[in-house]
One Martini backbone bead per residue (centre of mass of N, CA, C, O) as a GRO file, in nm:
protein
  359
    1MET     BB    1  -0.043   1.570   4.898
    2THR     BB    2   0.259   1.480   4.853
    3VAL     BB    3   0.514   1.560   4.653
    4PRO     BB    4   0.716   1.416   4.458
    5MET     BB    5   1.022   1.363   4.399
    6VAL     BB    6   1.277   1.500   4.195
    7VAL     BB    7   1.445   1.309   3.933
    8ARG     BB    8   1.739   1.299   3.727
    9VAL     BB    9   1.784   1.049   3.474
   10PRO     BB   10   2.003   0.917   3.289
   11ASP     BB   11   2.006   0.699   3.029
   12ALA     BB   12   2.274   0.547   3.121
   13LEU     BB   13   2.105   0.441   3.401
   14LEU     BB   14   1.939   0.241   3.227
   15ALA     BB   15   1.866  -0.076   3.243
   16SER     BB   16   1.887  -0.295   2.949
   17VAL     BB   17   1.989  -0.555   3.106
   18PRO     BB   18   2.052  -0.815   3.267
   19ALA     BB   19   2.284  -0.903   3.498
   20GLU     BB   20   2.367  -1.180   3.353
   21VAL     BB   21   2.460  -1.030   3.090
   22ARG     BB   22   2.668  -0.807   3.232
   23GLY     BB   23   2.750  -1.053   3.422
   24THR     BB   24   2.730  -1.341   3.655
   25GLY     BB   25   2.439  -1.263   3.782
   26ARG     BB   26   2.162  -1.169   3.952
   27ASP     BB   27   2.355  -1.078   4.209
   28ASP     BB   28   2.514  -0.862   4.010
   29VAL     BB   29   2.461  -0.614   4.216
   30ARG     BB   30   2.390  -0.328   4.378
   31LEU     BB   31   2.398  -0.198   4.727
   32MET     BB   32   2.202   0.033   4.894
   33VAL     BB   33   2.230   0.172   5.229
   34SER     BB   34   1.979   0.302   5.453
   35ARG     BB   35   2.026   0.499   5.765
   36GLY     BB   36   1.886   0.730   5.703
   37THR     BB   37   2.156   0.946   5.613
   38ARG     BB   38   2.303   0.684   5.604
   39VAL     BB   39   2.543   0.557   5.361
   40SER     BB   40   2.598   0.247   5.188
   41HIS     BB   41   2.816   0.019   4.992
   42HIS     BB   42   2.737  -0.282   4.800
   43ALA     BB   43   2.692  -0.605   4.752
   44PHE     BB   44   2.423  -0.805   4.726
   45ARG     BB   45   2.558  -1.068   4.839
   46ASP     BB   46   2.577  -0.892   5.133
   47VAL     BB   47   2.286  -0.868   5.266
   48ALA     BB   48   2.310  -1.049   5.522
   49GLU     BB   49   2.487  -0.829   5.680
   50GLN     BB   50   2.222  -0.628   5.713
   51LEU     BB   51   2.105  -0.854   5.875
   52ARG     BB   52   1.906  -1.041   6.126
   53ALA     BB   53   1.806  -1.222   6.358
   54GLY     BB   54   1.440  -1.197   6.325
   55ASP     BB   55   1.403  -1.113   6.062
   56VAL     BB   56   1.163  -1.012   5.799
   57LEU     BB   57   1.084  -1.117   5.474
   58VAL     BB   58   0.865  -0.975   5.243
   59VAL     BB   59   0.715  -1.165   4.977
   60ASN     BB   60   0.632  -1.186   4.637
   61THR     BB   61   0.459  -1.463   4.458
   62SER     BB   62   0.414  -1.343   4.192
   63GLN     BB   63   0.374  -1.400   3.871
   64THR     BB   64   0.481  -1.345   3.550
   65MET     BB   65   0.333  -1.240   3.269
   66PRO     BB   66   0.276  -1.264   2.919
   67ALA     BB   67   0.124  -0.947   2.860
   68ALA     BB   68   0.217  -0.923   2.555
   69VAL     BB   69   0.010  -0.861   2.261
   70ASP     BB   70  -0.056  -0.894   1.943
   71GLY     BB   71  -0.236  -0.668   1.718
   72THR     BB   72  -0.540  -0.525   1.565
   73VAL     BB   73  -0.667  -0.203   1.430
   74GLU     BB   74  -0.788  -0.174   1.141
   75GLY     BB   75  -0.494  -0.312   1.047
   76ARG     BB   76  -0.337  -0.197   1.287
   77PRO     BB   77  -0.080  -0.212   1.489
   78VAL     BB   78  -0.067  -0.361   1.819
   79VAL     BB   79  -0.016  -0.357   2.177
   80VAL     BB   80  -0.122  -0.562   2.439
   81HIS     BB   81  -0.167  -0.484   2.784
   82PHE     BB   82  -0.217  -0.700   3.034
   83SER     BB   83  -0.320  -0.647   3.368
   84THR     BB   84  -0.635  -0.696   3.488
   85ARG     BB   85  -0.875  -0.889   3.644
   86GLY     BB   86  -1.187  -0.846   3.701
   87PRO     BB   87  -1.477  -0.933   3.879
   88ASP     BB   88  -1.639  -0.944   3.578
   89GLY     BB   89  -1.396  -1.047   3.357
   90ARG     BB   90  -1.260  -0.815   3.287
   91TRP     BB   91  -0.993  -0.620   3.132
   92ALA     BB   92  -0.714  -0.448   3.194
   93VAL     BB   93  -0.588  -0.229   2.936
   94GLU     BB   94  -0.319  -0.152   2.699
   95LEU     BB   95  -0.262   0.044   2.418
   96ARG     BB   96   0.013   0.009   2.185
   97THR     BB   97   0.279   0.120   1.986
   98PRO     BB   98   0.490   0.000   1.777
   99THR     BB   99   0.839  -0.019   1.726
  100ALA     BB  100   1.136  -0.061   1.559
  101SER     BB  101   1.286  -0.171   1.834
  102GLY     BB  102   1.039  -0.354   1.984
  103SER     BB  103   0.874  -0.164   2.123
  104THR     BB  104   0.682   0.100   2.278
  105GLU     BB  105   0.414   0.342   2.266
  106ARG     BB  106   0.207   0.572   2.324
  107ARG     BB  107  -0.156   0.575   2.304
  108THR     BB  108  -0.419   0.748   2.136
  109GLY     BB  109  -0.781   0.769   2.053
  110ASP     BB  110  -0.949   0.567   2.169
  111ARG     BB  111  -1.261   0.379   2.167
  112ALA     BB  112  -1.545   0.272   2.239
  113GLY     BB  113  -1.575  -0.043   2.056
  114ALA     BB  114  -1.311  -0.127   1.991
  115VAL     BB  115  -1.137  -0.368   1.785
  116VAL     BB  116  -0.922  -0.644   1.867
  117ALA     BB  117  -0.711  -0.844   1.701
  118LEU     BB  118  -0.616  -1.172   1.782
  119PRO     BB  119  -0.476  -1.444   1.827
  120GLY     BB  120  -0.661  -1.727   1.731
  121GLY     BB  121  -0.935  -1.548   1.671
  122GLU     BB  122  -0.938  -1.339   1.875
  123ARG     BB  123  -1.099  -1.079   2.085
  124LEU     BB  124  -1.120  -0.721   2.163
  125VAL     BB  125  -1.326  -0.493   2.364
  126LEU     BB  126  -1.380  -0.178   2.427
  127ASP     BB  127  -1.568  -0.040   2.706
  128GLU     BB  128  -1.400   0.129   2.947
  129ALA     BB  129  -1.263   0.384   3.095
  130LEU     BB  130  -0.999   0.398   3.350
  131SER     BB  131  -0.809   0.605   3.200
  132PRO     BB  132  -0.680   0.859   3.042
  133ASP     BB  133  -0.570   0.735   2.739
  134ARG     BB  134  -0.497   0.419   2.851
  135LEU     BB  135  -0.707   0.262   3.024
  136TRP     BB  136  -0.910  -0.041   2.989
  137TRP     BB  137  -1.204  -0.193   2.973
  138ALA     BB  138  -1.228  -0.538   2.858
  139ARG     BB  139  -1.345  -0.773   2.624
  140VAL     BB  140  -1.281  -1.126   2.598
  141SER     BB  141  -1.330  -1.413   2.410
  142ALA     BB  142  -1.154  -1.568   2.582
  143ALA     BB  143  -1.179  -1.796   2.842
  144ASP     BB  144  -0.843  -1.816   2.851
  145VAL     BB  145  -0.625  -1.576   2.903
  146PRO     BB  146  -0.368  -1.699   3.024
  147GLY     BB  147  -0.341  -1.899   2.787
  148LEU     BB  148  -0.310  -1.688   2.565
  149LEU     BB  149  -0.052  -1.562   2.677
  150HIS     BB  150   0.124  -1.830   2.671
  151ARG     BB  151   0.095  -1.861   2.357
  152HIS     BB  152   0.131  -1.522   2.257
  153GLY     BB  153   0.314  -1.398   2.463
  154ARG     BB  154   0.508  -1.144   2.641
  155PRO     BB  155   0.697  -0.949   2.795
  156ILE     BB  156   0.707  -0.651   2.910
  157ARG     BB  157   0.847  -0.371   2.722
  158TYR     BB  158   1.074  -0.109   2.731
  159ALA     BB  159   1.277   0.131   2.580
  160TYR     BB  160   1.535   0.083   2.779
  161THR     BB  161   1.550  -0.181   2.648
  162GLU     BB  162   1.728  -0.372   2.417
  163ARG     BB  163   1.556  -0.649   2.447
  164ASP     BB  164   1.421  -0.931   2.446
  165GLN     BB  165   1.312  -1.154   2.705
  166PRO     BB  166   1.265  -1.410   2.876
  167LEU     BB  167   1.041  -1.499   3.111
  168ALA     BB  168   1.255  -1.596   3.323
  169ALA     BB  169   1.375  -1.300   3.365
  170TYR     BB  170   1.075  -1.221   3.520
  171GLN     BB  171   1.141  -1.420   3.749
  172THR     BB  172   1.133  -1.513   4.069
  173VAL     BB  173   1.222  -1.722   4.331
  174PHE     BB  174   0.913  -1.673   4.462
  175ALA     BB  175   0.747  -1.779   4.241
  176LEU     BB  176   0.395  -1.874   4.202
  177PRO     BB  177   0.143  -2.050   4.101
  178ALA     BB  178  -0.182  -1.983   4.028
  179PRO     BB  179  -0.481  -2.137   4.005
  180SER     BB  180  -0.594  -1.906   3.800
  181GLY     BB  181  -0.327  -1.793   3.628
  182LEU     BB  182  -0.252  -1.549   3.762
  183GLY     BB  183  -0.071  -1.225   3.764
  184SER     BB  184   0.179  -1.018   3.664
  185ALA     BB  185   0.249  -0.775   3.434
  186GLU     BB  186   0.489  -0.711   3.632
  187MET     BB  187   0.764  -0.743   3.795
  188PRO     BB  188   0.872  -0.805   4.123
  189SER     BB  189   1.190  -0.670   4.113
  190ALA     BB  190   1.332  -0.665   4.397
  191ALA     BB  191   1.370  -0.998   4.393
  192ARG     BB  192   1.562  -1.071   4.154
  193PRO     BB  193   1.859  -1.109   4.299
  194PHE     BB  194   1.768  -1.361   4.413
  195THR     BB  195   1.882  -1.671   4.533
  196VAL     BB  196   1.886  -1.976   4.659
  197GLU     BB  197   2.153  -1.945   4.812
  198LEU     BB  198   2.074  -1.682   4.962
  199VAL     BB  199   1.829  -1.788   5.110
  200VAL     BB  200   1.978  -2.004   5.270
  201GLU     BB  201   2.168  -1.807   5.418
  202LEU     BB  202   1.949  -1.645   5.563
  203VAL     BB  203   1.823  -1.879   5.717
  204ARG     BB  204   2.085  -1.961   5.866
  205ARG     BB  205   2.081  -1.661   6.013
  206GLY     BB  206   1.753  -1.614   6.092
  207VAL     BB  207   1.595  -1.540   5.849
  208GLN     BB  208   1.269  -1.466   5.745
  209PHE     BB  209   0.983  -1.573   5.545
  210ALA     BB  210   0.698  -1.384   5.399
  211PRO     BB  211   0.416  -1.443   5.222
  212VAL     BB  212   0.276  -1.268   4.947
  213THR     BB  213   0.014  -1.123   4.731
  214LEU     BB  214   0.060  -0.918   4.424
  215HIS     BB  215  -0.105  -0.821   4.131
  216THR     BB  216   0.043  -0.638   3.909
  217GLY     BB  217   0.025  -0.384   3.701
  218VAL     BB  218   0.071  -0.152   3.487
  219ALA     BB  219   0.269   0.088   3.429
  220SER     BB  220   0.339   0.470   3.436
  221ALA     BB  221   0.595   0.611   3.298
  222GLU     BB  222   0.445   0.864   3.160
  223ALA     BB  223   0.201   0.940   3.382
  224HIS     BB  224   0.228   0.901   3.695
  225GLU     BB  225   0.034   0.708   3.827
  226PRO     BB  226  -0.142   0.573   4.044
  227PRO     BB  227  -0.236   0.301   4.174
  228TYR     BB  228  -0.461   0.058   4.120
  229PRO     BB  229  -0.649  -0.187   4.173
  230GLU     BB  230  -0.540  -0.493   4.343
  231ARG     BB  231  -0.457  -0.809   4.396
  232PHE     BB  232  -0.462  -0.975   4.725
  233GLU     BB  233  -0.257  -1.164   4.980
  234VAL     BB  234  -0.270  -1.253   5.338
  235PRO     BB  235  -0.178  -1.489   5.519
  236GLY     BB  236  -0.208  -1.614   5.832
  237ALA     BB  237   0.091  -1.699   5.868
  238THR     BB  238   0.207  -1.419   5.809
  239ALA     BB  239   0.066  -1.259   6.027
  240ARG     BB  240   0.185  -1.420   6.265
  241LEU     BB  241   0.486  -1.379   6.204
  242VAL     BB  242   0.494  -1.070   6.212
  243ASN     BB  243   0.379  -1.026   6.495
  244ALA     BB  244   0.595  -1.194   6.644
  245ALA     BB  245   0.846  -1.042   6.549
  246LYS     BB  246   0.772  -0.766   6.662
  247ALA     BB  247   0.745  -0.860   6.960
  248GLY     BB  248   1.069  -0.963   6.939
  249GLY     BB  249   1.230  -0.722   6.761
  250GLY     BB  250   1.183  -0.750   6.474
  251ARG     BB  251   1.224  -0.683   6.138
  252ILE     BB  252   1.021  -0.547   5.874
  253VAL     BB  253   1.103  -0.642   5.535
  254ALA     BB  254   1.030  -0.535   5.233
  255VAL     BB  255   1.007  -0.679   4.900
  256GLY     BB  256   0.885  -0.429   4.781
  257THR     BB  257   0.607  -0.235   4.713
  258THR     BB  258   0.403  -0.470   4.694
  259ALA     BB  259   0.449  -0.578   4.983
  260VAL     BB  260   0.359  -0.326   5.125
  261ARG     BB  261   0.072  -0.305   5.012
  262ALA     BB  262  -0.027  -0.573   5.119
  263LEU     BB  263   0.042  -0.555   5.424
  264GLU     BB  264  -0.096  -0.275   5.480
  265SER     BB  265  -0.386  -0.382   5.394
  266ALA     BB  266  -0.368  -0.590   5.666
  267THR     BB  267  -0.338  -0.332   5.857
  268GLY     BB  268  -0.412  -0.183   6.132
  269ALA     BB  269  -0.413   0.091   6.344
  270ASP     BB  270  -0.272  -0.115   6.565
  271GLY     BB  271  -0.048  -0.295   6.388
  272VAL     BB  272  -0.213  -0.542   6.306
  273VAL     BB  273  -0.197  -0.838   6.137
  274ARG     BB  274  -0.427  -0.973   5.892
  275GLU     BB  275  -0.604  -1.168   5.731
  276ALA     BB  276  -0.616  -1.120   5.364
  277ALA     BB  277  -0.841  -1.050   5.076
  278GLY     BB  278  -0.841  -0.894   4.740
  279TRP     BB  279  -0.869  -0.548   4.718
  280THR     BB  280  -0.638  -0.272   4.650
  281ASP     BB  281  -0.607   0.110   4.693
  282LEU     BB  282  -0.347   0.161   4.828
  283VAL     BB  283  -0.165   0.463   4.925
  284VAL     BB  284   0.152   0.530   5.027
  285THR     BB  285   0.215   0.794   5.253
  286PRO     BB  286   0.330   1.019   5.475
  287GLU     BB  287   0.049   1.066   5.600
  288ARG     BB  288  -0.014   0.762   5.650
  289GLY     BB  289   0.201   0.559   5.652
  290VAL     BB  290   0.333   0.295   5.852
  291ARG     BB  291   0.257  -0.018   6.050
  292ALA     BB  292   0.458  -0.282   5.976
  293VAL     BB  293   0.692  -0.148   5.836
  294ASP     BB  294   1.057  -0.091   5.864
  295GLY     BB  295   1.147  -0.187   5.572
  296LEU     BB  296   1.323  -0.169   5.236
  297LEU     BB  297   1.342  -0.342   4.928
  298THR     BB  298   1.452  -0.168   4.627
  299GLY     BB  299   1.441   0.004   4.368
  300LEU     BB  300   1.485   0.249   4.132
  301HIS     BB  301   1.287   0.527   4.082
  302GLU     BB  302   1.103   0.718   3.916
  303PRO     BB  303   1.048   1.016   3.835
  304GLU     BB  304   0.764   1.112   4.016
  305ALA     BB  305   0.684   0.867   4.152
  306SER     BB  306   0.464   0.731   4.378
  307HIS     BB  307   0.669   0.543   4.522
  308LEU     BB  308   0.832   0.771   4.665
  309LEU     BB  309   0.622   0.812   4.889
  310MET     BB  310   0.671   0.542   5.026
  311LEU     BB  311   0.970   0.587   5.093
  312GLU     BB  312   0.914   0.841   5.263
  313ALA     BB  313   0.738   0.697   5.478
  314ILE     BB  314   0.986   0.519   5.577
  315ALA     BB  315   1.253   0.742   5.565
  316GLY     BB  316   1.227   1.011   5.441
  317ARG     BB  317   1.323   1.278   5.252
  318GLU     BB  318   1.616   1.324   5.333
  319ALA     BB  319   1.716   1.033   5.296
  320LEU     BB  320   1.629   1.007   4.999
  321ALA     BB  321   1.797   1.239   4.883
  322VAL     BB  322   2.073   1.129   4.963
  323ALA     BB  323   2.056   0.857   4.814
  324TYR     BB  324   1.999   0.965   4.523
  325ASP     BB  325   2.255   1.128   4.500
  326GLN     BB  326   2.443   0.881   4.524
  327ALA     BB  327   2.330   0.710   4.294
  328LEU     BB  328   2.411   0.913   4.075
  329SER     BB  329   2.720   0.956   4.141
  330ARG     BB  330   2.757   0.616   4.134
  331LEU     BB  331   2.596   0.484   3.895
  332TYR     BB  332   2.331   0.369   3.924
  333LEU     BB  333   2.080   0.139   3.834
  334TRP     BB  334   1.776   0.128   3.678
  335HIS     BB  335   1.524  -0.073   3.726
  336GLU     BB  336   1.462  -0.417   3.696
  337PHE     BB  337   1.791  -0.454   3.608
  338GLY     BB  338   1.906  -0.318   3.852
  339ASP     BB  339   1.961  -0.178   4.133
  340VAL     BB  340   1.957  -0.158   4.500
  341HIS     BB  341   1.752  -0.061   4.799
  342LEU     BB  342   1.814  -0.032   5.151
  343LEU     BB  343   1.578   0.036   5.407
  344LEU     BB  344   1.655   0.132   5.740
  345PRO     BB  345   1.665   0.185   6.047
  346ASP     BB  346   1.778   0.437   6.262
  347GLU     BB  347   2.032   0.338   6.514
  348ASN     BB  348   2.230   0.620   6.460
  349PRO     BB  349   2.134   0.945   6.484
  350HIS     BB  350   2.421   1.092   6.558
  351CYS     BB  351   2.515   1.010   6.248
  352ALA     BB  352   2.509   1.242   6.035
  353HIS     BB  353   2.587   1.183   5.707
  354CYS     BB  354   2.696   0.919   5.690
  355SER     BB  355   2.957   0.742   5.498
  356SER     BB  356   3.018   0.444   5.298
  357ASN     BB  357   3.271   0.238   5.110
  358VAL     BB  358   3.260  -0.130   5.059
  359TRP     BB  359   3.244  -0.153   4.709
   0.00000   0.00000   0.00000
């Protein structure tokens, strides 16, 4: 497998609060647009000018769960990050140590059989290691774990954020409640800057939206692990819309890596998207490539993250290196509250390394 590109991001470029706290609204972030190695810079509010009638934006409708819950192990405080409910009813969880700043840090040394006391008299028992020293399959006494989370949980927060934010700050305009009560452990954050007004403007211009669902698990900011199996669904209506748009010359632009993962999991080697649901362990790499997706709107990803391989599969390593060099030099902000990057097909390949700054 290709080794992910290495990027060194200064702490000052890690977005610590939501855009609406440091600016005027969710859409008050910057937009970097890559067409091959040509890069331009814009306000996100102008994203409609980068798209055209007939394009399809594939969006993840998964709601973000308040997946962090305080607990204790043998009287010592821990924070449990609930990630994914398995097919047998167990939950994939990560135990982390709370810090004085209100965040958490990585914890090691837990063993199978360890009991975590949870609020409301509930408890969790570690059952089987899912990844070395980090994720566990665990049995939870509560019959309704999503209900437990909504009563006692809060959004997962990492050390680069300044303080806790309300759950609403971690929901996108596309989020829909699932009948099961399940959702994502962490926000499908590429869609965060969209507002209702911007969606209406895009539809007015002839851009279409195609919903998919992928309930994402907890990230591995310290471990840089590839994603593990996650629940997804690509409805039949979305499959038909994407296939028809491609046949008509429209571009399929995924909003977030989760949307890529869901859509590509439902796409055959023939490039046809079919209705699908279940679990996906797909990791999109340059070797595997993409079959349905033409472009991607995404955040700026962690150094050495496996997500960078997906971006490379869509845009190529040279284009990605040029874009990230510009993102660093122009002080773009990283992570879920940061700026965004739109990768589109290169339709003017004769203009190598062209760059413009219109914002």
